[in-house]
């Protein structure tokens, strides 16, 4: 493609000399917005069809335009296309090449359109596709968690608050907590898609156009629910990009919490899980090590995604209506966040699917740290009818005694327990084992294995409809 003209081909009439190298460098977005080539060509073909259908351009010109654009699509996909920084962005690169290919008819494509509504529609199309990709990836991760939860509905592990042993739970129940989190992320994606499903094409530069365009026709052709309703908002709105980044940041934050749990669980000190070789690395110097690199990187990449959200919020804050060139800075943030999130979701889905669960280590840890102390207190309330606060106090004394003797609660002799409270009978031992503890938590959404299995069943059905 010719890149030799000194002044810009698009507004060369007014600007006599070409831009300085620095201006060209700061102005150009082709280095990153070339990613939008498919959306740009699709948008242009739909626009040309509408221009022909409404009699704004001739059918003959439209056919030349569409043919030329399809040729460009092939050139780009085959790597034969030469992108030019002087032509600034994807829109002008494509249009300039179209002029080379089909001559004067190319000049009619931009009738009743501006790069302002063009970039808005291209970017929306791209973000919408990416939203669907994220939704699919989330469904894949949820499915893996449901399988692990089913498999480990009765695998006892310690539940934590403050990362201190709190009460026994099951690993299946823990997995289901992530199902809840990632399904909320999924529903946020769906909500955001519904809000952004409007076509800004036809808003033109900012005020709309005097040409008899059919905005409903282009909206429909491009797969949008309807056209946007205000031309000013159409070219200045980037909420869809902000929403993508917000959804991505929340999802990345969830992934990061999970990553941290995997890092903790896979330490030799915890030993709850072992990562498969495909998702861990060794040390070049310490032969005993198996490092959770993929989990650590998921944890770290969250910083990038969250940073992009803050970055774009800051770009947009204080921008007057309507378009300002600042808005060109929206793309790299979204592209990088999208690529990063896709990779994080893929890595996490792989890690969870392959994770080896050390049932014995989890069970052992669940039984230490007096995790069933609450069960003892609850027994006192239920069986002896004493107020919970007093039961808490009695239990505290039993824990202190067990601690002093360095034994588990259920290993305290009955006589010693009766010395603390004379009402205690041998029946108490039935609630002090971790298995019985989790089995007793039958409240809706509780950790009892049967409750967990119920939730897994319900979610498997729900997932098929997501
Ligand atoms: N490259 C520009 C962007 O990404 C396209 C829109 C240019 N519009 C303009 N009025 N300069 O934002």
Short mmCIF file of C-alpha atoms and ligand atoms in Angstrom, two decimals:
data_model
loop_
_atom_site.label_atom_id
_atom_site.label_comp_id
_atom_site.label_asym_id
_atom_site.label_seq_id
_atom_site.Cartn_x
_atom_site.Cartn_y
_atom_site.Cartn_z
CA UNK A 1 0.00 0.00 0.00
CA UNK A 2 1.36 3.46 -0.79
CA UNK A 3 2.52 5.31 2.30
CA UNK A 4 4.55 7.96 0.54
CA UNK A 5 2.24 10.96 0.41
CA UNK A 6 3.53 13.77 2.59
CA UNK A 7 0.17 15.03 3.76
CA UNK A 8 -2.56 12.87 5.17
CA UNK A 9 -4.78 11.28 2.53
CA UNK A 10 -7.94 11.87 4.52
CA UNK A 11 -7.66 15.55 5.31
CA UNK A 12 -4.78 16.44 3.03
CA UNK A 13 -6.82 19.31 1.62
CA UNK A 14 -6.23 21.42 4.70
CA UNK A 15 -2.88 20.16 6.01
CA UNK A 16 -0.03 20.96 3.68
CA UNK A 17 2.83 19.10 5.32
CA UNK A 18 2.92 15.69 6.95
CA UNK A 19 2.99 15.17 10.73
CA UNK A 20 6.26 15.09 12.60
CA UNK A 21 7.51 11.69 13.61
CA UNK A 22 6.60 12.33 17.23
CA UNK A 23 3.09 13.43 16.33
CA UNK A 24 2.68 10.36 14.22
CA UNK A 25 3.87 8.16 17.06
CA UNK A 26 1.59 9.65 19.69
CA UNK A 27 -1.39 9.85 17.36
CA UNK A 28 -1.34 6.40 15.82
CA UNK A 29 -3.44 3.58 17.20
CA UNK A 30 -2.87 1.11 14.38
CA UNK A 31 -0.33 -0.75 16.53
CA UNK A 32 -3.20 -2.03 18.65
CA UNK A 33 -6.52 -1.24 16.97
CA UNK A 34 -5.62 -3.46 14.02
CA UNK A 35 -7.14 -6.10 16.28
CA UNK A 36 -10.49 -4.62 15.28
CA UNK A 37 -10.08 -5.32 11.55
CA UNK A 38 -12.84 -7.93 11.37
CA UNK A 39 -15.32 -5.73 13.22
CA UNK A 40 -14.31 -2.71 11.12
CA UNK A 41 -14.87 -4.51 7.84
CA UNK A 42 -18.10 -6.05 9.03
CA UNK A 43 -19.36 -2.65 10.19
CA UNK A 44 -18.40 -1.05 6.87
CA UNK A 45 -20.11 -3.71 4.79
CA UNK A 46 -23.33 -3.32 6.80
CA UNK A 47 -23.09 0.45 6.51
CA UNK A 48 -22.64 0.25 2.73
CA UNK A 49 -25.60 -2.11 2.40
CA UNK A 50 -27.76 0.32 4.32
CA UNK A 51 -26.52 3.24 2.17
CA UNK A 52 -27.53 1.32 -0.95
CA UNK A 53 -30.88 0.17 0.47
CA UNK A 54 -31.82 3.75 1.32
CA UNK A 55 -30.65 5.07 -2.07
CA UNK A 56 -27.82 7.14 -0.57
CA UNK A 57 -25.27 5.36 -2.79
CA UNK A 58 -25.79 3.24 -5.90
CA UNK A 59 -26.00 -0.52 -5.77
CA UNK A 60 -23.09 -0.73 -8.23
CA UNK A 61 -20.83 1.27 -5.91
CA UNK A 62 -21.97 -0.78 -2.91
CA UNK A 63 -21.04 -3.99 -4.67
CA UNK A 64 -17.59 -2.64 -5.47
CA UNK A 65 -17.18 -1.53 -1.86
CA UNK A 66 -18.23 -4.88 -0.42
CA UNK A 67 -16.02 -6.77 -2.83
CA UNK A 68 -13.05 -4.54 -2.02
CA UNK A 69 -13.61 -4.90 1.73
CA UNK A 70 -13.74 -8.69 1.45
CA UNK A 71 -10.47 -8.61 -0.49
CA UNK A 72 -8.92 -6.53 2.31
CA UNK A 73 -10.20 -9.02 4.87
CA UNK A 74 -8.38 -11.79 3.04
CA UNK A 75 -5.24 -9.69 2.70
CA UNK A 76 -5.17 -9.04 6.43
CA UNK A 77 -5.87 -12.65 7.36
CA UNK A 78 -3.19 -13.95 5.03
CA UNK A 79 -0.63 -11.44 6.31
CA UNK A 80 -0.36 -9.73 2.93
CA UNK A 81 -1.73 -6.40 4.16
CA UNK A 82 0.76 -3.62 5.00
CA UNK A 83 -0.39 -1.50 7.93
CA UNK A 84 0.77 2.08 7.90
CA UNK A 85 1.33 4.25 10.97
CA UNK A 86 0.87 7.35 8.86
CA UNK A 87 -2.69 6.22 8.26
CA UNK A 88 -3.17 6.32 12.01
CA UNK A 89 -5.77 3.68 12.71
CA UNK A 90 -7.53 0.61 11.37
CA UNK A 91 -10.37 2.67 9.87
CA UNK A 92 -8.12 4.79 7.67
CA UNK A 93 -5.83 1.89 6.80
CA UNK A 94 -8.78 -0.05 5.47
CA UNK A 95 -10.32 2.90 3.66
CA UNK A 96 -7.06 3.90 1.98
CA UNK A 97 -6.53 0.36 0.74
CA UNK A 98 -10.10 0.29 -0.50
CA UNK A 99 -9.39 3.38 -2.62
CA UNK A 100 -6.36 1.62 -4.10
CA UNK A 101 -8.43 -1.42 -4.90
CA UNK A 102 -11.68 0.05 -6.25
CA UNK A 103 -10.96 3.71 -7.00
CA UNK A 104 -13.47 6.57 -6.50
CA UNK A 105 -16.36 4.40 -5.25
CA UNK A 106 -14.34 3.91 -2.05
CA UNK A 107 -14.86 7.59 -1.26
CA UNK A 108 -18.61 7.00 -0.91
CA UNK A 109 -18.31 4.53 1.98
CA UNK A 110 -17.82 7.20 4.61
CA UNK A 111 -21.07 9.01 3.68
CA UNK A 112 -23.28 9.61 6.75
CA UNK A 113 -20.59 8.21 9.04
CA UNK A 114 -17.64 9.40 11.08
CA UNK A 115 -14.76 7.56 12.65
CA UNK A 116 -16.43 8.45 15.94
CA UNK A 117 -19.43 6.20 15.43
CA UNK A 118 -17.29 3.77 13.45
CA UNK A 119 -14.83 3.14 16.28
CA UNK A 120 -17.69 2.98 18.80
CA UNK A 121 -19.44 0.26 16.81
CA UNK A 122 -16.23 -1.69 16.08
CA UNK A 123 -15.20 -1.70 19.70
CA UNK A 124 -18.66 -2.67 20.95
CA UNK A 125 -18.70 -5.60 18.56
CA UNK A 126 -15.30 -6.72 19.84
CA UNK A 127 -16.19 -6.33 23.53
CA UNK A 128 -19.47 -8.16 23.02
CA UNK A 129 -17.68 -11.14 21.46
CA UNK A 130 -15.18 -11.15 24.31
CA UNK A 131 -17.99 -11.07 26.87
CA UNK A 132 -19.35 -14.25 25.29
CA UNK A 133 -15.89 -15.86 25.39
CA UNK A 134 -15.58 -15.05 29.10
CA UNK A 135 -19.07 -16.41 29.76
CA UNK A 136 -18.12 -19.71 28.12
CA UNK A 137 -14.83 -19.93 30.01
CA UNK A 138 -16.68 -19.31 33.29
CA UNK A 139 -19.11 -22.11 32.49
CA UNK A 140 -16.16 -24.42 31.91
CA UNK A 141 -14.63 -23.51 35.26
CA UNK A 142 -17.97 -23.95 37.06
CA UNK A 143 -18.41 -27.39 35.47
CA UNK A 144 -15.00 -28.50 36.75
CA UNK A 145 -15.84 -27.28 40.25
CA UNK A 146 -19.17 -29.13 40.20
CA UNK A 147 -17.37 -32.38 39.37
CA UNK A 148 -14.83 -31.86 42.15
CA UNK A 149 -17.60 -30.95 44.59
CA UNK A 150 -19.56 -34.08 43.76
CA UNK A 151 -16.45 -36.23 44.18
CA UNK A 152 -15.61 -34.59 47.54
CA UNK A 153 -19.05 -33.90 48.99
CA UNK A 154 -18.06 -35.84 52.13
CA UNK A 155 -14.31 -35.06 52.25
CA UNK A 156 -13.82 -33.31 55.57
CA UNK A 157 -11.46 -30.35 55.85
CA UNK A 158 -11.09 -27.51 58.33
CA UNK A 159 -13.15 -24.42 57.56
CA UNK A 160 -11.31 -21.22 58.40
CA UNK A 161 -12.02 -17.73 59.57
CA UNK A 162 -8.99 -15.45 59.94
CA UNK A 163 -7.15 -18.46 58.46
CA UNK A 164 -7.57 -20.06 61.89
CA UNK A 165 -9.34 -23.40 62.14
CA UNK A 166 -13.00 -22.61 62.81
CA UNK A 167 -15.34 -25.55 62.14
CA UNK A 168 -15.09 -28.69 60.02
CA UNK A 169 -16.55 -28.33 56.53
CA UNK A 170 -16.27 -30.46 53.41
CA UNK A 171 -14.03 -29.84 50.45
CA UNK A 172 -17.09 -30.22 48.24
CA UNK A 173 -18.78 -27.41 50.12
CA UNK A 174 -15.69 -25.25 49.68
CA UNK A 175 -15.74 -25.96 45.93
CA UNK A 176 -19.39 -24.94 45.81
CA UNK A 177 -18.53 -21.57 47.34
CA UNK A 178 -16.49 -20.93 44.19
CA UNK A 179 -19.37 -22.11 42.03
CA UNK A 180 -21.46 -19.36 43.63
CA UNK A 181 -18.74 -16.76 43.06
CA UNK A 182 -18.06 -17.64 39.42
CA UNK A 183 -21.74 -17.93 38.62
CA UNK A 184 -22.21 -14.38 39.90
CA UNK A 185 -19.39 -13.35 37.55
CA UNK A 186 -21.24 -15.13 34.76
CA UNK A 187 -24.47 -13.29 35.53
CA UNK A 188 -22.59 -9.98 35.62
CA UNK A 189 -21.35 -10.75 32.10
CA UNK A 190 -24.90 -11.43 30.92
CA UNK A 191 -26.19 -8.22 32.54
CA UNK A 192 -23.44 -6.19 30.91
CA UNK A 193 -24.15 -7.71 27.48
CA UNK A 194 -27.82 -6.80 27.78
CA UNK A 195 -26.92 -3.18 28.57
CA UNK A 196 -24.39 -2.72 25.77
CA UNK A 197 -26.36 -4.48 23.05
CA UNK A 198 -27.10 -1.26 21.10
CA UNK A 199 -25.58 0.02 17.88
CA UNK A 200 -24.05 3.52 17.84
CA UNK A 201 -23.60 3.40 14.04
CA UNK A 202 -25.37 6.34 12.37
CA UNK A 203 -24.70 8.79 15.19
CA UNK A 204 -22.03 10.06 12.78
CA UNK A 205 -19.58 12.60 14.25
CA UNK A 206 -21.85 13.50 17.18
CA UNK A 207 -25.06 15.14 15.98
CA UNK A 208 -26.60 12.45 13.79
CA UNK A 209 -26.85 12.91 10.03
CA UNK A 210 -29.09 14.57 7.48
CA UNK A 211 -28.88 11.57 5.16
CA UNK A 212 -31.92 9.29 5.33
CA UNK A 213 -30.04 6.47 7.06
CA UNK A 214 -31.75 3.41 8.51
CA UNK A 215 -30.09 2.84 11.85
CA UNK A 216 -32.40 -0.03 12.72
CA UNK A 217 -31.22 -1.85 9.64
CA UNK A 218 -27.52 -1.61 10.53
CA UNK A 219 -28.21 -2.42 14.18
CA UNK A 220 -30.00 -5.60 13.14
CA UNK A 221 -27.39 -6.58 10.55
CA UNK A 222 -24.65 -6.27 13.15
CA UNK A 223 -26.55 -8.38 15.67
CA UNK A 224 -27.45 -5.57 18.07
CA UNK A 225 -30.85 -5.48 19.75
CA UNK A 226 -31.52 -1.88 18.67
CA UNK A 227 -29.80 1.40 17.80
CA UNK A 228 -28.67 3.78 20.56
CA UNK A 229 -31.05 6.67 21.22
CA UNK A 230 -28.81 9.72 21.61
CA UNK A 231 -26.14 10.60 19.08
CA UNK A 232 -23.99 12.52 21.58
CA UNK A 233 -23.97 9.65 24.05
CA UNK A 234 -23.37 7.17 21.24
CA UNK A 235 -19.94 8.53 20.40
CA UNK A 236 -18.85 9.47 23.91
CA UNK A 237 -20.00 6.41 25.83
CA UNK A 238 -17.41 3.86 26.90
CA UNK A 239 -19.43 2.33 29.72
CA UNK A 240 -19.34 -1.00 27.92
CA UNK A 241 -15.53 -0.99 28.16
CA UNK A 242 -15.66 0.06 31.80
CA UNK A 243 -18.18 -2.66 32.53
CA UNK A 244 -16.01 -5.21 30.81
CA UNK A 245 -13.06 -4.16 32.96
CA UNK A 246 -15.17 -4.11 36.15
CA UNK A 247 -16.53 -7.58 35.50
CA UNK A 248 -13.01 -8.73 34.62
CA UNK A 249 -11.56 -7.18 37.77
CA UNK A 250 -14.13 -8.82 40.05
CA UNK A 251 -13.64 -12.17 38.34
CA UNK A 252 -9.84 -11.82 38.50
CA UNK A 253 -10.15 -10.99 42.19
CA UNK A 254 -12.12 -14.19 42.74
CA UNK A 255 -9.50 -16.14 40.81
CA UNK A 256 -6.81 -14.54 42.92
CA UNK A 257 -8.44 -15.61 46.19
CA UNK A 258 -8.66 -19.14 44.87
CA UNK A 259 -5.05 -18.96 43.69
CA UNK A 260 -3.98 -17.94 47.18
CA UNK A 261 -5.83 -20.91 48.67
CA UNK A 262 -4.06 -23.23 46.27
CA UNK A 263 -0.70 -21.71 47.23
CA UNK A 264 -1.48 -22.25 50.92
CA UNK A 265 -2.97 -25.72 50.52
CA UNK A 266 -0.06 -26.98 48.44
CA UNK A 267 2.63 -26.04 50.98
CA UNK A 268 4.19 -29.09 52.69
CA UNK A 269 2.90 -27.60 55.98
CA UNK A 270 -0.73 -27.85 54.85
CA UNK A 271 -0.36 -30.61 52.28
CA UNK A 272 -4.10 -30.52 51.44
CA UNK A 273 -3.55 -30.68 47.70
CA UNK A 274 -0.87 -31.54 45.21
CA UNK A 275 -0.72 -29.74 41.88
CA UNK A 276 -0.22 -31.85 38.79
CA UNK A 277 3.14 -31.60 37.05
CA UNK A 278 1.50 -29.66 34.22
CA UNK A 279 0.65 -26.80 36.58
CA UNK A 280 3.74 -26.61 38.77
CA UNK A 281 7.47 -26.16 38.34
CA UNK A 282 10.59 -27.39 40.11
CA UNK A 283 13.44 -25.35 41.49
CA UNK A 284 16.76 -25.16 39.66
CA UNK A 285 18.61 -25.48 42.96
CA UNK A 286 16.34 -27.14 45.55
CA UNK A 287 15.38 -30.63 44.34
CA UNK A 288 12.58 -31.10 46.89
CA UNK A 289 10.54 -28.16 45.61
CA UNK A 290 7.37 -28.18 43.60
CA UNK A 291 6.19 -24.63 43.13
CA UNK A 292 2.63 -23.48 42.41
CA UNK A 293 3.76 -21.01 39.73
CA UNK A 294 0.52 -21.01 37.77
CA UNK A 295 -1.47 -20.16 40.91
CA UNK A 296 0.99 -17.44 41.85
CA UNK A 297 0.76 -15.94 38.37
CA UNK A 298 -3.03 -15.98 38.47
CA UNK A 299 -2.77 -14.15 41.80
CA UNK A 300 -0.33 -11.63 40.32
CA UNK A 301 -2.08 -11.01 37.00
CA UNK A 302 -5.08 -9.74 38.95
CA UNK A 303 -2.99 -6.63 39.53
CA UNK A 304 -2.85 -6.01 35.80
CA UNK A 305 -6.56 -6.46 35.26
CA UNK A 306 -7.50 -4.28 38.22
CA UNK A 307 -4.96 -1.69 37.06
CA UNK A 308 -6.60 -1.47 33.64
CA UNK A 309 -9.96 -0.71 35.27
CA UNK A 310 -8.49 2.15 37.27
CA UNK A 311 -6.59 3.27 34.18
CA UNK A 312 -9.66 3.61 31.98
CA UNK A 313 -11.78 5.17 34.73
CA UNK A 314 -9.05 7.78 35.01
CA UNK A 315 -8.88 8.34 31.23
CA UNK A 316 -12.64 8.99 31.09
CA UNK A 317 -13.05 11.04 34.24
CA UNK A 318 -13.40 14.71 33.40
CA UNK A 319 -13.87 14.20 29.64
CA UNK A 320 -16.45 16.63 28.26
CA UNK A 321 -19.00 15.31 25.77
CA UNK A 322 -18.53 14.03 23.19
CA UNK A 323 -15.52 12.33 21.57
CA UNK A 324 -12.00 13.31 22.63
CA UNK A 325 -8.87 11.62 21.40
CA UNK A 326 -8.25 10.49 24.98
CA UNK A 327 -10.78 7.79 24.24
CA UNK A 328 -8.36 6.07 21.89
CA UNK A 329 -6.62 4.92 25.10
CA UNK A 330 -9.56 2.63 25.87
CA UNK A 331 -8.42 -0.24 23.68
CA UNK A 332 -5.10 -1.45 25.01
CA UNK A 333 -6.56 -1.68 28.51
CA UNK A 334 -9.46 -3.81 27.37
CA UNK A 335 -7.39 -5.96 25.00
CA UNK A 336 -4.79 -6.74 27.63
CA UNK A 337 -7.35 -7.36 30.36
CA UNK A 338 -9.25 -9.69 28.05
CA UNK A 339 -6.18 -11.66 27.03
CA UNK A 340 -5.04 -11.86 30.65
CA UNK A 341 -8.42 -12.96 31.98
CA UNK A 342 -8.80 -15.62 29.27
CA UNK A 343 -5.44 -17.07 30.27
CA UNK A 344 -6.20 -16.89 34.00
CA UNK A 345 -9.51 -18.72 33.52
CA UNK A 346 -7.88 -21.40 31.37
CA UNK A 347 -5.05 -21.92 33.87
CA UNK A 348 -7.42 -22.14 36.82
CA UNK A 349 -9.75 -24.55 35.07
CA UNK A 350 -6.77 -26.78 34.32
CA UNK A 351 -5.40 -26.56 37.86
CA UNK A 352 -8.70 -27.38 39.57
CA UNK A 353 -9.44 -30.24 37.20
CA UNK A 354 -6.02 -31.84 37.80
CA UNK A 355 -5.73 -31.09 41.50
CA UNK A 356 -4.85 -34.10 43.63
CA UNK A 357 -6.77 -33.87 46.92
CA UNK A 358 -5.08 -35.35 49.99
CA UNK A 359 -8.16 -36.59 51.84
CA UNK A 360 -6.17 -37.88 54.84
CA UNK A 361 -4.29 -34.61 55.39
CA UNK A 362 -7.52 -32.62 55.22
CA UNK A 363 -9.24 -34.95 57.67
CA UNK A 364 -6.35 -34.83 60.09
CA UNK A 365 -6.25 -31.04 60.00
CA UNK A 366 -10.02 -30.89 60.45
CA UNK A 367 -9.70 -32.84 63.69
CA UNK A 368 -7.04 -30.59 65.16
CA UNK A 369 -7.49 -27.10 66.59
CA UNK A 370 -10.63 -28.10 68.55
CA UNK A 371 -12.71 -27.57 65.42
CA UNK A 372 -15.73 -29.27 66.99
CA UNK A 373 -15.90 -26.95 70.01
CA UNK A 374 -19.05 -25.31 68.61
CA UNK A 375 -20.64 -28.76 68.30
CA UNK A 376 -19.98 -29.33 71.99
CA UNK A 377 -21.59 -26.01 72.88
CA UNK A 378 -24.56 -26.73 70.59
CA UNK A 379 -25.03 -30.15 72.29
CA UNK A 380 -25.18 -28.45 75.71
CA UNK A 381 -27.83 -26.05 74.42
CA UNK A 382 -29.84 -28.73 72.65
CA UNK A 383 -29.62 -31.48 75.28
CA UNK A 384 -29.42 -29.62 78.57
CA UNK A 385 -31.33 -26.52 77.54
CA UNK A 386 -28.68 -24.14 78.88
CA UNK A 387 -28.29 -20.71 77.22
CA UNK A 388 -25.72 -20.55 74.40
CA UNK A 389 -23.55 -17.98 76.18
CA UNK A 390 -23.20 -20.26 79.20
CA UNK A 391 -22.58 -23.28 76.95
CA UNK A 392 -19.83 -21.26 75.25
CA UNK A 393 -18.22 -20.74 78.64
CA UNK A 394 -18.44 -24.42 79.62
CA UNK A 395 -16.96 -25.41 76.26
CA UNK A 396 -14.12 -22.94 76.75
CA UNK A 397 -13.16 -24.75 79.92
CA UNK A 398 -13.23 -28.11 78.14
CA UNK A 399 -11.00 -26.72 75.37
CA UNK A 400 -8.56 -25.32 77.95
CA UNK A 401 -8.38 -28.73 79.63
CA UNK A 402 -7.81 -30.55 76.34
CA UNK A 403 -5.14 -28.04 75.44
CA UNK A 404 -3.42 -28.56 78.77
CA UNK A 405 -3.50 -32.34 78.29
CA UNK A 406 -2.50 -31.97 74.62
CA UNK A 407 -5.38 -34.16 73.43
CA UNK A 408 -8.35 -33.70 71.09
CA UNK A 409 -11.73 -32.82 72.63
CA UNK A 410 -13.16 -36.27 72.02
CA UNK A 411 -10.21 -37.82 73.88
CA UNK A 412 -11.13 -36.15 77.20
CA UNK A 413 -12.45 -38.71 79.71
CA UNK A 414 -16.18 -38.41 80.45
CA UNK A 415 -15.46 -37.87 84.16
CA UNK A 416 -13.36 -34.80 83.38
CA UNK A 417 -16.10 -33.38 81.17
CA UNK A 418 -18.65 -34.06 83.92
CA UNK A 419 -16.42 -32.22 86.38
CA UNK A 420 -16.86 -29.17 84.14
CA UNK A 421 -20.62 -29.70 83.78
CA UNK A 422 -22.41 -32.52 85.63
CA UNK A 423 -25.15 -32.77 82.96
CA UNK A 424 -22.78 -34.08 80.28
CA UNK A 425 -23.34 -37.73 79.25
CA UNK A 426 -21.49 -40.15 76.94
CA UNK A 427 -23.83 -39.01 74.15
CA UNK A 428 -21.58 -35.93 73.79
CA UNK A 429 -18.96 -38.02 71.98
CA UNK A 430 -21.32 -38.55 69.06
CA UNK A 431 -21.01 -34.87 68.10
CA UNK A 432 -17.30 -34.44 68.71
CA UNK A 433 -16.04 -36.30 65.63
CA UNK A 434 -15.49 -34.19 62.52
CA UNK A 435 -17.65 -36.49 60.38
CA UNK A 436 -20.60 -36.13 62.71
CA UNK A 437 -20.01 -32.42 62.94
CA UNK A 438 -20.33 -31.86 59.18
CA UNK A 439 -23.21 -34.33 58.95
CA UNK A 440 -25.14 -32.29 61.50
CA UNK A 441 -24.92 -29.00 59.53
CA UNK A 442 -28.07 -29.69 57.56
CA UNK A 443 -29.38 -26.13 57.33
CA UNK A 444 -30.12 -24.96 53.76
CA UNK A 445 -26.75 -24.14 52.21
CA UNK A 446 -24.90 -25.84 55.06
CA UNK A 447 -21.90 -28.14 54.78
CA UNK A 448 -23.65 -31.50 55.43
CA UNK A 449 -22.65 -33.85 52.58
CA UNK A 450 -26.30 -34.38 51.62
CA UNK A 451 -26.86 -30.64 51.39
CA UNK A 452 -23.74 -30.27 49.25
CA UNK A 453 -24.94 -33.04 46.93
CA UNK A 454 -28.33 -31.31 46.62
CA UNK A 455 -26.64 -28.06 45.62
CA UNK A 456 -24.42 -29.86 43.10
CA UNK A 457 -27.49 -31.45 41.50
CA UNK A 458 -29.34 -28.15 41.34
CA UNK A 459 -26.32 -26.36 39.86
CA UNK A 460 -25.72 -29.01 37.23
CA UNK A 461 -29.25 -28.42 35.96
CA UNK A 462 -28.85 -24.65 36.16
CA UNK A 463 -25.51 -24.72 34.35
CA UNK A 464 -27.08 -26.42 31.35
CA UNK A 465 -29.39 -23.43 31.01
CA UNK A 466 -26.79 -20.67 31.54
N1 LIG B 1 -8.41 5.96 16.31
C1 LIG B 1 -9.50 6.66 16.88
C2 LIG B 1 -9.89 6.02 18.22
O1 LIG B 1 -9.58 4.91 18.43
C3 LIG B 1 -10.67 6.64 15.96
C4 LIG B 1 -11.61 7.77 16.13
C5 LIG B 1 -10.99 9.04 15.66
N2 LIG B 1 -11.89 10.13 15.72
C6 LIG B 1 -11.47 11.38 15.71
N3 LIG B 1 -12.38 12.31 15.83
N4 LIG B 1 -10.20 11.70 15.68
O2 LIG B 1 -10.51 6.65 19.05
#
